[in-house]
mmCIF file of C-alpha atoms in Angstrom:
data_model
loop_
_atom_site.group_PDB
_atom_site.id
_atom_site.type_symbol
_atom_site.label_atom_id
_atom_site.label_comp_id
_atom_site.label_asym_id
_atom_site.label_seq_id
_atom_site.Cartn_x
_atom_site.Cartn_y
_atom_site.Cartn_z
ATOM 1 C CA MET I 1057 18.254 -13.700 0.930
ATOM 2 C CA SER I 1058 17.082 -11.583 -1.675
ATOM 3 C CA THR I 1059 16.353 -13.007 -5.435
ATOM 4 C CA PRO I 1060 19.238 -12.059 -7.881
ATOM 5 C CA LEU I 1061 18.149 -9.629 -10.535
ATOM 6 C CA ASN I 1062 18.653 -10.419 -14.162
ATOM 7 C CA GLY I 1063 21.484 -8.031 -15.029
ATOM 8 C CA SER I 1064 20.689 -8.279 -18.819
ATOM 9 C CA ILE I 1065 17.288 -6.967 -18.350
ATOM 10 C CA LEU I 1066 18.228 -4.117 -16.071
ATOM 11 C CA LYS I 1067 20.450 -3.297 -18.999
ATOM 12 C CA ALA I 1068 18.103 -3.366 -21.837
ATOM 13 C CA PHE I 1069 15.586 -1.197 -19.927
ATOM 14 C CA SER I 1070 18.569 1.423 -19.252
ATOM 15 C CA ILE I 1071 19.116 1.690 -23.032
ATOM 16 C CA LEU I 1072 15.340 2.357 -23.636
ATOM 17 C CA ARG I 1073 15.648 5.137 -20.909
ATOM 18 C CA LEU I 1074 18.233 6.785 -23.360
ATOM 19 C CA ILE I 1075 15.622 7.349 -25.886
ATOM 20 C CA THR I 1076 13.775 10.444 -25.166
ATOM 21 C CA LYS I 1077 11.503 13.140 -27.004
ATOM 22 C CA GLU I 1078 14.676 15.013 -27.450
ATOM 23 C CA ARG I 1079 16.759 12.325 -28.473
ATOM 24 C CA PRO I 1080 14.283 9.623 -30.772
ATOM 25 C CA ASP I 1081 17.128 7.432 -31.919
ATOM 26 C CA ILE I 1082 20.148 6.394 -30.650
ATOM 27 C CA SER I 1083 23.197 4.000 -31.891
ATOM 28 C CA ALA I 1084 25.438 1.357 -30.490
ATOM 29 C CA LYS I 1085 28.076 3.813 -30.140
ATOM 30 C CA THR I 1086 25.644 6.033 -27.881
ATOM 31 C CA VAL I 1087 24.553 3.204 -25.659
ATOM 32 C CA ALA I 1088 28.397 2.188 -25.069
ATOM 33 C CA SER I 1089 29.458 5.320 -24.142
ATOM 34 C CA GLU I 1090 26.441 6.354 -21.855
ATOM 35 C CA LEU I 1091 26.265 3.184 -20.472
ATOM 36 C CA GLY I 1092 29.981 2.198 -19.980
ATOM 37 C CA MET I 1093 29.619 -1.146 -21.888
ATOM 38 C CA THR I 1094 31.449 -2.304 -25.116
ATOM 39 C CA HIS I 1095 30.412 -1.540 -28.576
ATOM 40 C CA ALA I 1096 29.605 -5.037 -29.425
ATOM 41 C CA THR I 1097 27.390 -5.815 -26.214
ATOM 42 C CA ALA I 1098 25.686 -2.518 -26.847
ATOM 43 C CA HIS I 1099 24.901 -3.759 -30.295
ATOM 44 C CA ARG I 1100 23.912 -7.147 -29.415
ATOM 45 C CA LEU I 1101 21.550 -5.651 -26.749
ATOM 46 C CA LEU I 1102 19.920 -3.300 -29.574
ATOM 47 C CA LEU I 1103 19.602 -6.335 -31.927
ATOM 48 C CA SER I 1104 17.811 -8.272 -29.089
ATOM 49 C CA LEU I 1105 15.209 -5.480 -28.264
ATOM 50 C CA GLU I 1106 14.761 -5.066 -32.039
ATOM 51 C CA GLU I 1107 13.795 -8.610 -32.251
ATOM 52 C CA ALA I 1108 11.387 -8.261 -29.442
ATOM 53 C CA GLY I 1109 9.797 -5.292 -31.146
ATOM 54 C CA ALA I 1110 10.932 -2.950 -28.409
ATOM 55 C CA VAL I 1111 13.238 -0.704 -30.626
ATOM 56 C CA VAL I 1112 12.966 -0.713 -34.664
ATOM 57 C CA THR I 1113 15.431 0.907 -36.974
ATOM 58 C CA TYR I 1114 14.689 3.039 -39.854
ATOM 59 C CA ARG I 1115 18.127 3.312 -41.145
ATOM 60 C CA ARG I 1116 21.401 1.517 -40.552
ATOM 61 C CA GLY I 1117 22.646 1.788 -37.187
ATOM 62 C CA SER I 1118 19.819 3.998 -35.667
ATOM 63 C CA PHE I 1119 17.218 2.748 -33.414
ATOM 64 C CA SER I 1120 14.356 4.017 -31.894
ATOM 65 C CA LEU I 1121 10.915 2.952 -30.059
ATOM 66 C CA GLY I 1122 9.403 0.113 -31.496
ATOM 67 C CA PRO I 1123 5.576 -0.767 -31.988
ATOM 68 C CA VAL I 1124 5.737 -3.090 -28.527
ATOM 69 C CA MET I 1125 6.806 0.039 -26.358
ATOM 70 C CA GLU I 1126 3.630 2.013 -27.803
ATOM 71 C CA GLU I 1127 1.292 -0.985 -26.989
ATOM 72 C CA LEU I 1128 2.607 -1.239 -23.524
ATOM 73 C CA GLY I 1129 2.529 2.527 -22.961
ATOM 74 C CA SER I 1130 -1.278 2.129 -23.921
ATOM 75 C CA VAL I 1131 -1.790 -0.416 -21.350
ATOM 76 C CA ALA I 1132 -0.081 1.473 -18.594
ATOM 77 C CA LYS I 1133 -2.174 4.280 -19.307
ATOM 78 C CA ALA I 1134 -5.261 1.998 -19.180
ATOM 79 C CA SER I 1135 -4.114 -0.024 -15.943
ATOM 80 C CA ASN I 1136 -3.170 3.452 -14.106
ATOM 81 C CA ARG I 1137 -7.003 4.603 -13.658
ATOM 82 C CA ILE I 1138 -6.338 5.174 -9.829
ATOM 83 C CA ALA I 1139 -3.584 7.658 -10.083
ATOM 84 C CA ALA I 1140 -5.814 9.363 -12.839
ATOM 85 C CA ARG I 1141 -8.587 9.365 -10.430
ATOM 86 C CA ILE I 1142 -6.498 11.001 -7.550
ATOM 87 C CA SER I 1143 -4.920 13.841 -9.817
ATOM 88 C CA PRO I 1144 -7.904 16.094 -9.767
ATOM 89 C CA LEU I 1145 -7.987 15.861 -5.663
ATOM 90 C CA ILE I 1146 -4.226 16.260 -5.386
ATOM 91 C CA GLU I 1147 -4.447 19.159 -7.503
ATOM 92 C CA GLU I 1148 -7.160 20.885 -5.405
ATOM 93 C CA LEU I 1149 -5.432 20.057 -2.206
ATOM 94 C CA ALA I 1150 -2.488 21.941 -3.878
ATOM 95 C CA LEU I 1151 -4.573 25.001 -4.825
ATOM 96 C CA GLY I 1152 -5.995 24.864 -0.840
ATOM 97 C CA LEU I 1153 -2.872 24.323 0.984
ATOM 98 C CA ASN I 1154 -0.574 26.456 -1.715
ATOM 99 C CA GLU I 1155 1.956 24.080 -1.638
ATOM 100 C CA SER I 1156 3.170 20.773 -3.774
ATOM 101 C CA VAL I 1157 0.889 17.714 -2.820
ATOM 102 C CA MET I 1158 2.125 13.659 -4.055
ATOM 103 C CA VAL I 1159 0.672 10.293 -3.578
ATOM 104 C CA SER I 1160 3.383 7.650 -3.177
ATOM 105 C CA ARG I 1161 3.126 3.606 -2.695
ATOM 106 C CA LEU I 1162 5.826 1.743 -1.558
ATOM 107 C CA GLY I 1163 8.135 0.200 -4.335
ATOM 108 C CA ARG I 1164 10.776 -2.283 -4.140
ATOM 109 C CA SER I 1165 13.322 0.259 -3.554
ATOM 110 C CA GLY I 1166 11.326 2.736 -1.601
ATOM 111 C CA PRO I 1167 8.024 5.068 -1.821
ATOM 112 C CA THR I 1168 7.329 5.686 -5.352
ATOM 113 C CA CYS I 1169 5.494 8.905 -6.581
ATOM 114 C CA ILE I 1170 2.650 8.160 -8.510
ATOM 115 C CA ALA I 1171 0.991 11.368 -8.664
ATOM 116 C CA VAL I 1172 2.176 14.565 -8.212
ATOM 117 C CA ALA I 1173 0.316 18.453 -8.475
ATOM 118 C CA ALA I 1174 2.441 21.060 -8.310
ATOM 119 C CA SER I 1175 1.983 24.308 -6.375
ATOM 120 C CA SER I 1176 1.422 27.697 -8.069
ATOM 121 C CA ARG I 1177 3.769 29.756 -6.157
ATOM 122 C CA SER I 1178 6.386 31.362 -8.140
ATOM 123 C CA ILE I 1179 9.142 29.553 -6.312
ATOM 124 C CA SER I 1180 8.307 26.235 -5.074
ATOM 125 C CA VAL I 1181 9.443 22.363 -5.008
ATOM 126 C CA ASN I 1182 8.416 19.765 -7.634
ATOM 127 C CA ILE I 1183 8.937 16.044 -8.111
ATOM 128 C CA SER I 1184 8.540 13.802 -10.968
ATOM 129 C CA VAL I 1185 6.034 10.557 -11.398
ATOM 130 C CA GLY I 1186 8.297 7.680 -10.758
ATOM 131 C CA THR I 1187 10.670 9.252 -8.658
ATOM 132 C CA VAL I 1188 11.588 6.978 -5.625
ATOM 133 C CA LEU I 1189 12.599 8.705 -2.010
ATOM 134 C CA PRO I 1190 14.518 7.220 0.818
ATOM 135 C CA MET I 1191 12.994 5.323 3.507
ATOM 136 C CA ALA I 1192 14.635 6.734 6.349
ATOM 137 C CA SER I 1193 14.884 10.507 5.655
ATOM 138 C CA SER I 1194 11.972 11.380 3.969
ATOM 139 C CA ALA I 1195 8.333 11.847 5.350
ATOM 140 C CA GLN I 1196 6.608 9.289 3.244
ATOM 141 C CA GLY I 1197 9.339 6.717 4.152
ATOM 142 C CA LYS I 1198 8.895 6.898 7.955
ATOM 143 C CA LEU I 1199 5.273 6.443 7.700
ATOM 144 C CA TRP I 1200 5.762 3.375 5.809
ATOM 145 C CA LEU I 1201 8.111 2.199 8.261
ATOM 146 C CA ALA I 1202 5.962 2.878 11.408
ATOM 147 C CA GLY I 1203 3.474 0.629 9.922
ATOM 148 C CA MET I 1204 5.534 -2.395 9.580
ATOM 149 C CA GLU I 1205 6.416 -5.089 11.888
ATOM 150 C CA SER I 1206 9.925 -5.067 13.554
ATOM 151 C CA ALA I 1207 11.298 -7.844 11.455
ATOM 152 C CA GLN I 1208 10.133 -5.982 8.049
ATOM 153 C CA ARG I 1209 11.497 -2.656 9.562
ATOM 154 C CA ALA I 1210 14.946 -4.536 10.127
ATOM 155 C CA GLN I 1211 15.437 -5.039 6.424
ATOM 156 C CA TRP I 1212 15.050 -1.506 5.286
ATOM 157 C CA LEU I 1213 16.782 0.527 8.165
ATOM 158 C CA GLN I 1214 20.640 1.093 7.509
ATOM 159 C CA ASP I 1215 23.604 0.851 10.252
ATOM 160 C CA GLY I 1216 22.859 3.331 13.200
ATOM 161 C CA GLN I 1217 19.239 3.703 12.308
ATOM 162 C CA THR I 1218 16.610 2.373 14.772
ATOM 163 C CA SER I 1219 13.089 2.844 15.528
ATOM 164 C CA GLU I 1220 13.722 5.050 18.263
ATOM 165 C CA SER I 1221 16.145 7.446 16.162
ATOM 166 C CA LEU I 1222 13.376 7.488 13.818
ATOM 167 C CA ASP I 1223 10.821 8.474 16.183
ATOM 168 C CA LEU I 1224 9.002 5.563 14.561
ATOM 169 C CA ASP I 1225 6.400 4.378 17.506
ATOM 170 C CA GLN I 1226 5.437 8.445 17.961
ATOM 171 C CA ILE I 1227 4.863 8.438 14.515
ATOM 172 C CA GLU I 1228 2.436 5.357 14.544
ATOM 173 C CA THR I 1229 0.618 6.948 17.286
ATOM 174 C CA CYS I 1230 0.544 10.456 15.738
ATOM 175 C CA GLY I 1231 -0.922 9.258 12.338
ATOM 176 C CA TYR I 1232 1.215 11.235 10.396
ATOM 177 C CA ALA I 1233 5.335 12.366 9.470
ATOM 178 C CA CYS I 1234 7.524 15.140 8.886
ATOM 179 C CA ASN I 1235 10.942 15.689 7.214
ATOM 180 C CA ARG I 1236 12.233 18.814 8.149
ATOM 181 C CA GLY I 1237 15.608 19.250 5.613
ATOM 182 C CA GLU I 1238 16.408 15.356 6.304
ATOM 183 C CA ASN I 1239 16.056 14.327 2.887
ATOM 184 C CA GLU I 1240 17.027 17.309 1.170
ATOM 185 C CA PRO I 1241 18.238 20.363 2.497
ATOM 186 C CA ASP I 1242 15.893 23.365 2.702
ATOM 187 C CA ILE I 1243 12.997 21.238 1.440
ATOM 188 C CA GLY I 1244 10.003 20.086 4.198
ATOM 189 C CA ALA I 1245 7.213 17.635 4.018
ATOM 190 C CA LEU I 1246 3.903 16.748 5.879
ATOM 191 C CA SER I 1247 2.724 13.271 5.032
ATOM 192 C CA VAL I 1248 -0.302 11.327 6.167
ATOM 193 C CA PRO I 1249 -1.280 7.417 5.185
ATOM 194 C CA VAL I 1250 -4.058 6.666 3.011
ATOM 195 C CA LYS I 1251 -5.352 3.280 4.314
ATOM 196 C CA SER I 1252 -7.442 0.358 2.963
ATOM 197 C CA ALA I 1253 -10.413 -0.715 4.206
ATOM 198 C CA SER I 1254 -8.654 -3.497 6.588
ATOM 199 C CA GLY I 1255 -6.312 -0.339 8.029
ATOM 200 C CA GLU I 1256 -3.381 -1.105 5.762
ATOM 201 C CA ILE I 1257 -1.588 1.833 4.314
ATOM 202 C CA VAL I 1258 -1.821 1.578 0.406
ATOM 203 C CA PHE I 1259 -0.531 5.040 -0.125
ATOM 204 C CA THR I 1260 1.204 8.050 1.220
ATOM 205 C CA LEU I 1261 -0.077 11.652 0.963
ATOM 206 C CA SER I 1262 1.986 14.340 1.315
ATOM 207 C CA THR I 1263 2.263 18.243 0.909
ATOM 208 C CA PHE I 1264 6.172 19.461 0.468
ATOM 209 C CA GLY I 1265 7.740 22.924 -0.236
ATOM 210 C CA MET I 1266 10.292 25.188 1.175
ATOM 211 C CA LEU I 1267 11.405 24.256 4.268
ATOM 212 C CA HIS I 1268 10.930 28.095 6.331
ATOM 213 C CA ARG I 1269 7.514 27.395 5.604
ATOM 214 C CA PHE I 1270 6.754 23.901 7.078
ATOM 215 C CA ASP I 1271 6.839 25.371 11.005
ATOM 216 C CA ASP I 1272 4.866 24.046 13.482
ATOM 217 C CA PRO I 1273 1.936 26.248 12.841
ATOM 218 C CA MET I 1274 1.876 24.981 9.417
ATOM 219 C CA VAL I 1275 1.518 21.489 10.444
ATOM 220 C CA VAL I 1276 -1.314 22.165 12.629
ATOM 221 C CA ARG I 1277 -3.035 24.203 10.297
ATOM 222 C CA SER I 1278 -2.687 21.424 7.053
ATOM 223 C CA LEU I 1279 -2.763 18.396 8.937
ATOM 224 C CA PRO I 1280 -6.486 18.130 9.082
ATOM 225 C CA VAL I 1281 -6.870 19.015 5.632
ATOM 226 C CA LEU I 1282 -4.721 16.084 4.240
ATOM 227 C CA LEU I 1283 -6.631 14.049 6.582
ATOM 228 C CA ALA I 1284 -9.583 14.793 4.864
ATOM 229 C CA MET I 1285 -8.289 14.200 1.579
ATOM 230 C CA ALA I 1286 -6.771 10.923 2.908
ATOM 231 C CA GLU I 1287 -10.408 9.792 3.235
ATOM 232 C CA ARG I 1288 -11.654 10.981 0.025
ATOM 233 C CA ILE I 1289 -8.702 9.227 -1.655
ATOM 234 C CA LYS I 1290 -9.662 5.778 0.545
ATOM 235 C CA ALA I 1291 -13.136 6.113 -0.753
ATOM 236 C CA LEU I 1292 -11.853 6.577 -3.991
ATOM 237 C CA LEU I 1293 -10.114 2.931 -3.719
ATOM 238 C CA VAL I 1294 -13.370 1.340 -2.053
ATOM 239 C CA ARG I 1295 -14.940 2.043 -5.093
ATOM 240 C CA ALA I 1296 -12.323 1.054 -7.776
#
């Protein structure tokens, strides 16, 4: 049985995400309207966030991000050194393949993008850092599933999904996975694992773009390049 989540904490972070560059201040009315809660609940949560230093108010009823969030942001940037070191490598790869490239790790809800390099094509596909991909219909998710034991796989698979229907054994044997429109129509992807020195998958390295470009010849051309870059990223992890 999974551990129950704290609803108040999730609501608090939903409130914080309402504050953006375009809208640096929010009110209880804004929170209540956009998150579907009562004005009293929104006001109570905002005051709690203010007490914690997560938000600050400079005029009555208006809240913006507080000093604690700035401090945490600085810590996050400092601790995300691996992603910063990976970025130049995947930019090089995106330039060489002429397609967008991303690195993901396995999060609580699925493969999560930690670094991305956009293609220079006039028409290309992009994704934001922090985006979570589905397990069974993404090339990245299939790789993670292929590397799992049966019991762990079962926790991720939904009704009707099996190792056989997803070709997970073949993916594990081949060492790569493809997505040809299963996740989003007209978008394809090719993904390889980045493994630790002990052989465990740490990240997935993927190239993605318009589906019509991701045919078999493209996979044949791109796979050795992706695998070579995965080894370079692995070397970074060893030195980190």
